[in-house]
C-alpha positions as semicolon CSV with decimal commas, in nm:
position;residue;x (nm);y (nm);z (nm)
1;M;7,477;-1,695;1,010
2;A;7,302;-2,030;1,044
3;V;7,153;-2,134;1,375
4;T;7,376;-2,386;1,552
5;S;7,323;-2,663;1,804
6;S;7,249;-2,515;2,145
7;S;7,487;-2,759;2,317
8;N;7,787;-2,564;2,185
9;L;7,659;-2,220;2,278
10;A;7,750;-1,996;2,569
11;I;7,381;-1,909;2,611
12;S;7,325;-2,271;2,713
13;D;7,563;-2,211;3,004
14;G;7,357;-1,900;3,070
15;I;7,040;-2,111;3,100
16;K;7,220;-2,342;3,342
17;A;7,300;-2,039;3,560
18;V;6,973;-1,842;3,554
19;G;6,724;-2,126;3,498
20;I;6,775;-2,335;3,809
21;G;6,479;-2,220;4,016
22;K;6,364;-1,982;4,286
23;K;6,654;-2,053;4,519
24;G;6,937;-2,175;4,298
25;S;6,963;-1,935;4,005
26;K;7,290;-1,740;3,978
27;A;7,398;-1,414;3,820
28;L;7,590;-1,433;3,493
29;T;7,964;-1,367;3,495
30;P;8,095;-1,074;3,288
31;E;8,271;-1,318;3,053
32;L;7,954;-1,517;2,994
33;I;7,752;-1,200;2,933
34;Q;7,992;-1,091;2,659
35;A;7,989;-1,436;2,500
36;I;7,608;-1,438;2,492
37;I;7,596;-1,088;2,342
38;H;7,829;-1,207;2,065
39;E;7,609;-1,509;1,989
40;L;7,291;-1,302;1,983
41;M;7,444;-1,049;1,746
42;E;7,577;-1,327;1,522
43;G;7,224;-1,471;1,497
44;C;7,328;-1,827;1,578
45;V;7,093;-1,889;1,874
46;P;6,777;-2,102;1,816
47;E;6,455;-1,916;1,892
48;V;6,345;-2,163;2,162
49;V;6,679;-2,116;2,340
50;K;6,653;-1,736;2,333
51;G;6,303;-1,757;2,479
52;A;6,409;-1,996;2,752
53;F;6,714;-1,791;2,848
54;F;6,548;-1,450;2,870
55;G;6,237;-1,589;3,035
56;A;6,447;-1,738;3,315
57;L;6,665;-1,426;3,338
58;I;6,368;-1,195;3,391
59;I;6,213;-1,418;3,658
60;K;6,549;-1,446;3,837
61;G;6,586;-1,069;3,828
62;V;6,823;-0,879;3,600
63;T;7,138;-0,749;3,770
64;P;7,294;-0,415;3,665
65;E;7,576;-0,608;3,496
66;E;7,330;-0,825;3,303
67;K;7,166;-0,515;3,152
68;A;7,463;-0,515;2,916
69;L;7,272;-0,782;2,722
70;E;7,058;-0,498;2,586
71;E;7,348;-0,425;2,350
72;A;7,215;-0,712;2,139
73;L;6,846;-0,636;2,191
74;G;6,800;-0,262;2,214
75;P;6,817;-0,006;2,499
76;G;6,564;-0,061;2,779
77;V;6,415;-0,378;2,629
78;L;6,477;-0,592;2,941
79;S;6,236;-0,374;3,137
80;D;5,986;-0,332;2,852
81;F;5,817;-0,671;2,840
82;P;5,597;-0,616;2,532
83;R;5,908;-0,515;2,334
84;L;6,103;-0,810;2,470
85;V;5,827;-1,051;2,369
86;S;5,811;-0,896;2,021
87;Y;6,186;-0,953;1,988
88;L;6,183;-1,311;2,117
89;A;5,843;-1,434;1,996
90;G;5,722;-1,198;1,726
91;D;5,600;-1,489;1,514
92;A;5,370;-1,627;1,784
93;P;4,994;-1,552;1,771
94;A;4,896;-1,224;1,937
95;P;4,706;-1,386;2,228
96;I;5,014;-1,596;2,308
97;R;5,238;-1,289;2,304
98;T;5,000;-1,132;2,555
99;L;5,024;-1,441;2,775
100;C;5,404;-1,426;2,757
101;V;5,396;-1,066;2,884
102;R;5,178;-1,178;3,173
103;L;5,420;-1,458;3,255
104;L;5,716;-1,217;3,249
105;R;5,524;-1,007;3,503
106;Q;5,516;-1,321;3,720
107;E;5,142;-1,368;3,690
108;T;5,009;-1,718;3,733
109;L;4,745;-1,857;3,498
110;D;4,408;-2,002;3,584
111;E;4,321;-2,344;3,447
112;E;4,136;-2,225;3,136
113;T;4,410;-1,979;3,040
114;A;4,671;-2,249;3,094
115;K;4,466;-2,475;2,866
116;A;4,479;-2,208;2,595
117;L;4,855;-2,180;2,641
118;G;4,887;-2,559;2,628
119;D;4,688;-2,574;2,304
120;F;4,950;-2,344;2,150
121;L;5,249;-2,524;2,303
122;F;5,145;-2,851;2,136
123;S;5,029;-2,697;1,810
124;S;5,219;-2,670;1,481
125;E;5,187;-2,290;1,482
126;P;5,509;-2,086;1,463
127;G;5,644;-1,940;1,785
128;D;5,916;-2,159;1,939
129;G;6,054;-1,851;2,113
130;A;5,726;-1,822;2,300
131;R;5,732;-2,196;2,376
132;G;6,078;-2,174;2,528
133;M;5,989;-1,861;2,724
134;A;5,669;-2,001;2,874
135;A;5,826;-2,334;2,970
136;S;6,127;-2,166;3,128
137;I;5,931;-1,905;3,324
138;M;5,691;-2,156;3,476
139;R;5,976;-2,384;3,572
140;V;6,184;-2,115;3,745
141;R;5,896;-1,980;3,950
142;Y;5,734;-2,328;3,981
143;E;5,417;-2,425;3,799
144;T;5,090;-2,403;3,991
145;S;4,843;-2,690;4,015
146;E;4,598;-2,493;3,799
147;E;4,861;-2,446;3,527
148;Y;4,953;-2,814;3,538
149;T;4,588;-2,914;3,511
150;G;4,514;-2,687;3,215
151;I;4,822;-2,796;3,020
152;L;4,750;-3,163;3,099
153;R;4,409;-3,121;2,939
154;S;4,584;-2,994;2,626
155;I;4,818;-3,292;2,626
156;Q;4,525;-3,533;2,651
157;D;4,382;-3,371;2,336
158;T;4,697;-3,467;2,141
159;I;4,656;-3,843;2,193
160;E;4,639;-4,038;1,868
161;P;4,308;-4,209;1,766
162;L;4,435;-4,564;1,829
163;F;4,489;-4,471;2,192
164;R;4,145;-4,316;2,221
165;E;3,971;-4,646;2,149
166;A;3,759;-4,802;2,421
167;V;3,964;-5,021;2,650
168;P;3,847;-5,385;2,640
169;P;3,696;-5,516;2,965
170;G;3,921;-5,724;3,183
171;D;4,142;-5,702;3,490
172;P;4,201;-5,357;3,643
173;I;4,487;-5,159;3,489
174;I;4,792;-5,024;3,672
175;Q;4,999;-4,768;3,484
176;I;5,355;-4,683;3,583
177;A;5,556;-4,391;3,450
178;E;5,897;-4,289;3,574
179;P;6,117;-3,992;3,473
180;F;6,193;-4,028;3,105
181;D;6,552;-3,906;3,148
182;G;6,625;-4,229;3,329
183;V;6,909;-4,310;3,567
184;D;7,285;-4,275;3,558
185;H;7,380;-4,426;3,896
186;S;7,160;-4,734;3,936
187;Y;6,972;-5,013;3,763
188;L;6,606;-4,978;3,663
189;I;6,360;-5,237;3,797
190;T;6,027;-5,116;3,655
191;P;5,960;-5,416;3,423
192;L;5,976;-5,642;3,728
193;V;5,727;-5,422;3,914
194;L;5,491;-5,454;3,617
195;Q;5,546;-5,830;3,618
196;Y;5,467;-5,842;3,989
197;F;5,131;-5,672;3,946
198;Q;5,043;-5,882;3,643
199;K;5,088;-6,189;3,862
200;Q;4,827;-6,041;4,094
201;R;4,511;-5,956;3,903
202;Y;4,609;-5,650;3,706
203;R;4,696;-5,553;3,354
204;A;5,019;-5,351;3,382
205;V;5,121;-5,073;3,143
206;G;5,435;-4,860;3,138
207;L;5,476;-4,525;2,962
208;V;5,810;-4,478;2,785
209;G;5,964;-4,221;2,555
210;R;6,283;-4,079;2,411
211;N;6,524;-3,923;2,658
212;S;6,494;-3,544;2,649
213;G;6,759;-3,482;2,918
214;P;6,910;-3,305;3,097
215;K;7,027;-3,637;3,246
216;M;7,110;-3,869;2,957
217;G;7,143;-4,205;3,134
218;N;6,961;-4,526;3,049
219;N;6,586;-4,480;3,053
220;L;6,295;-4,723;3,056
221;L;6,257;-4,715;2,676
222;D;6,621;-4,821;2,640
223;L;6,568;-5,106;2,885
224;V;6,241;-5,221;2,732
225;N;6,409;-5,238;2,391
226;A;6,700;-5,431;2,542
227;V;6,479;-5,698;2,704
228;G;6,244;-5,727;2,408
229;A;5,927;-5,634;2,596
230;T;5,591;-5,580;2,427
231;F;5,478;-5,242;2,293
232;L;5,109;-5,158;2,291
233;R;5,006;-5,025;1,951
234;R;4,641;-4,954;2,028
235;N;4,408;-4,983;2,326
236;T;4,219;-5,282;2,188
237;E;4,532;-5,497;2,229
238;L;4,469;-5,493;2,603
239;R;4,232;-5,785;2,545
240;D;4,531;-6,001;2,445
241;K;4,721;-6,234;2,674
242;K;4,929;-6,039;2,927
243;P;5,294;-6,013;2,824
244;D;5,535;-6,138;3,092
245;L;5,681;-5,793;3,163
246;G;5,369;-5,588;3,091
247;W;5,278;-5,365;2,798
248;Y;5,459;-5,042;2,711
249;I;5,333;-4,735;2,527
250;R;5,588;-4,531;2,333
251;Q;5,530;-4,158;2,358
252;Q;5,597;-4,116;1,985
253;D;5,317;-4,364;1,909
254;M;5,074;-4,208;2,155
255;S;5,128;-3,838;2,075
256;T;5,345;-3,692;1,800
257;A;5,292;-3,346;1,952
258;M;5,447;-3,456;2,281
259;D;5,732;-3,633;2,103
260;R;5,819;-3,313;1,913
261;W;5,893;-3,152;2,248
262;V;6,183;-3,392;2,305
263;E;6,397;-3,186;2,066
264;L;6,283;-2,857;2,220
265;R;6,358;-2,983;2,571
266;R;6,708;-3,089;2,474
267;Q;6,774;-2,731;2,361
268;I;6,628;-2,551;2,663
269;I;6,815;-2,790;2,895
270;K;6,626;-2,745;3,220
271;R;6,328;-2,973;3,288
272;P;6,003;-2,797;3,191
273;F;5,641;-2,881;3,282
274;L;5,646;-3,191;3,062
275;S;5,890;-3,376;3,287
276;T;5,602;-3,396;3,535
277;L;5,295;-3,402;3,311
278;E;5,406;-3,664;3,059
279;R;5,371;-3,922;3,336
280;F;5,004;-3,834;3,398
281;V;4,874;-3,895;3,047
282;N;4,625;-4,178;3,079
283;P;4,540;-4,328;2,737
284;V;4,431;-4,667;2,875
285;K;4,204;-4,523;3,148
286;A;4,412;-4,691;3,418
287;D;4,252;-4,768;3,752
288;I;4,572;-4,688;3,942
289;L;4,855;-4,455;3,842
290;I;5,203;-4,498;3,994
291;A;5,456;-4,217;3,951
292;S;5,731;-4,054;4,155
293;A;5,843;-3,717;4,287
294;F;6,185;-3,662;4,439
295;H;6,135;-3,312;4,581
296;P;5,876;-3,278;4,863
297;P;5,663;-2,993;4,718
298;Y;5,604;-3,186;4,397
299;G;5,453;-3,488;4,571
300;E;5,152;-3,295;4,698
301;K;5,121;-3,102;4,372
302;M;5,128;-3,422;4,164
303;I;4,856;-3,578;4,378
304;T;4,639;-3,269;4,328
305;V;4,693;-3,263;3,950
306;A;4,614;-3,635;3,922
307;E;4,296;-3,591;4,124
308;K;4,181;-3,304;3,903
309;A;4,254;-3,522;3,599
310;G;4,018;-3,784;3,743
311;H;4,257;-4,073;3,807
312;P;4,065;-4,321;4,028
313;G;4,371;-4,430;4,226
314;I;4,701;-4,242;4,259
315;I;5,033;-4,348;4,411
316;I;5,328;-4,107;4,423
317;V;5,659;-4,243;4,552
318;R;5,858;-3,968;4,719
319;N;6,233;-3,991;4,766
320;G;6,270;-4,290;4,536
321;L;6,605;-4,394;4,394
322;E;6,718;-4,125;4,146
323;G;6,364;-3,992;4,142
324;T;6,217;-4,319;4,007
325;P;5,951;-4,538;4,174
326;A;6,229;-4,781;4,277
327;F;6,291;-4,775;4,652
328;P;6,632;-4,699;4,797
329;L;6,752;-4,948;5,058
330;K;6,924;-4,731;5,319
331;R;6,654;-4,469;5,366
332;G;6,281;-4,484;5,405
333;V;6,036;-4,365;5,146
334;K;5,702;-4,192;5,171
335;I;5,423;-4,323;4,953
336;L;5,151;-4,067;4,891
337;C;4,817;-4,229;4,807
338;S;4,483;-4,094;4,692
339;A;4,165;-4,288;4,615
340;R;3,848;-4,158;4,452
341;L;3,557;-4,276;4,659
342;S;3,295;-4,482;4,481
343;R;3,022;-4,420;4,738
344;K;2,979;-4,247;5,070
345;A;3,259;-4,338;5,303
346;G;3,303;-4,285;5,672
347;P;3,562;-4,058;5,833
348;T;3,928;-4,146;5,822
349;R;4,028;-3,931;6,117
350;P;3,842;-3,831;6,437
351;A;3,495;-3,971;6,496
352;G;3,223;-3,725;6,405
353;Q;3,406;-3,586;6,104
354;V;3,184;-3,504;5,804
355;R;3,131;-3,804;5,579
356;Q;3,299;-3,798;5,238
357;A;3,082;-3,817;4,928
358;A;3,129;-4,020;4,611
359;G;3,365;-3,848;4,367
360;Q;3,577;-3,704;4,645
361;Y;3,925;-3,829;4,725
362;R;4,070;-3,976;5,039
363;R;4,443;-3,943;5,095
364;Q;4,694;-4,140;5,296
365;E;5,070;-4,124;5,347
366;I;5,248;-4,455;5,399
367;E;5,601;-4,470;5,534
368;F;5,804;-4,771;5,427
369;N;6,151;-4,866;5,551
370;P;6,314;-5,125;5,322
371;E;6,578;-5,235;5,575
372;E;6,314;-5,299;5,838
373;Y;6,087;-5,483;5,594
374;L;6,367;-5,704;5,464
375;N;6,532;-5,739;5,806
376;I;6,870;-5,650;5,659
377;R;7,147;-5,398;5,706
378;V;7,288;-5,232;5,394
379;E;7,631;-5,081;5,430
380;V;7,643;-4,876;5,110
381;E;7,362;-4,771;4,875
382;E;7,400;-4,879;4,515
383;K;7,573;-4,614;4,303
384;F;7,744;-4,666;3,967
385;E;7,930;-4,418;3,750
386;H;7,798;-4,559;3,423
387;P;7,547;-4,841;3,478
388;S;7,553;-5,089;3,193
389;L;7,232;-5,123;2,994
390;E;7,330;-5,477;2,896
391;E;7,384;-5,575;3,261
392;N;7,055;-5,412;3,360
393;A;6,876;-5,614;3,091
394;R;7,047;-5,934;3,208
395;L;6,933;-5,873;3,566
396;I;6,575;-5,809;3,454
397;K;6,562;-6,129;3,247
398;E;6,725;-6,339;3,520
399;Y;6,493;-6,212;3,793
400;A;6,187;-6,246;3,570
401;H;6,258;-6,615;3,509
402;Q;6,417;-6,723;3,837
403;G;6,285;-6,482;4,100
404;R;6,636;-6,377;4,194
405;T;6,974;-6,279;4,049
406;D;7,337;-6,305;4,151
407;Y;7,325;-5,939;4,264
408;Q;7,172;-5,921;4,611
409;L;7,113;-5,545;4,626
410;F;6,907;-5,573;4,308
411;N;6,703;-5,860;4,455
412;W;6,634;-5,666;4,774
413;R;6,533;-5,353;4,584
414;V;6,280;-5,540;4,373
415;K;6,128;-5,713;4,676
416;A;6,107;-5,395;4,883
417;T;5,963;-5,185;4,600
418;C;5,697;-5,441;4,510
419;A;5,601;-5,489;4,875
420;G;5,571;-5,116;4,942
421;L;5,370;-5,048;4,627
422;A;5,147;-5,348;4,700
423;R;5,071;-5,197;5,040
424;A;4,971;-4,872;4,870
425;V;4,756;-5,052;4,610
426;E;4,583;-5,247;4,887
427;W;4,501;-4,922;5,068
428;I;4,357;-4,770;4,749
429;E;4,145;-5,075;4,673
430;S;4,004;-5,092;5,025
431;S;3,935;-4,717;5,032
432;R;3,747;-4,721;4,703
433;K;3,524;-5,003;4,826
434;S;3,457;-4,868;5,173
């Protein structure tokens, strides 16, 4: 039988149950187990989906009831990892099959091994079962900083030649990237943040790409298309006059290998490593990177990965609105900053501390309370069921030309976000010069 869309399959519900993470994964119900067995025996499950499902299942831990799945695989295969990998990823290169066995045994990878895995993940070689398995396993047990760093190096190698060109001299560059699956309860403000920094002394660039899910709300690419902003087609265009709302780089223009993963990610449902790493790709050699992390452990990990990648200045907004860099109004945010030192700098903590050498990073956490900054009191945080893309575009255009809109919460959010990020940028600039 022909392979079908994963969205209509019971095994997709299985991924939603077993692929949540260390603390949230659930056991499969007897009914779901039987439905998955039927699909596997019918041969209608895409290879990447099978890999993602069984990878997550093994890391979660197979219950006695779930061993019934062996009816479709063969007796004992769920505890025989080499056999399981042969079943799920037999077309992958032998070294990758070996790595999949290691991942099923819950081994973590060092940076160089992760780089080798990443080279395969973004290659055109067969083995989507292995791709789904590796992505799912690392997500469920959480990727390490070394794994992130190695895979990020592989991603950088996929950048197209036009985005490898030397960047023309000019104002410093700030690059902003927010979650590509966008928002479904609020309005995006990122183009106005780029406009704000362009009015300072920066060239501002935003990374955008097709929505890979699992949240399918409006994303920055949708908004940029709606407002008619300017896409960067090659690095040399950064010598041109600054567009009003900044430049934007489409993922499909920058890396076809990354863009291919959009389809794979839609099938494996749960956010894999790329949901973090795609925001760290740095084709324009930006001086300052701005990204976001909603969950606390990821903030520190993202700072570490960005430092290892050599970003000169790093800003991670934690607890932003819907995981974006936009600030909420009713709660404070933490802004994690890191600056690569250009020369020897003095201590940042107690006197007598060892001096920091050039090439090292200095970190700072800034707390920012929007209500206190704006001297306002917000009764209810903004939350829509289905925010209108057209209305979002109207608000962006109106604010860009008039400095305000008829929607006060939107005005406040833009002002607070720009002020908080400006404070972080100022800290980075002063640290790098000290």
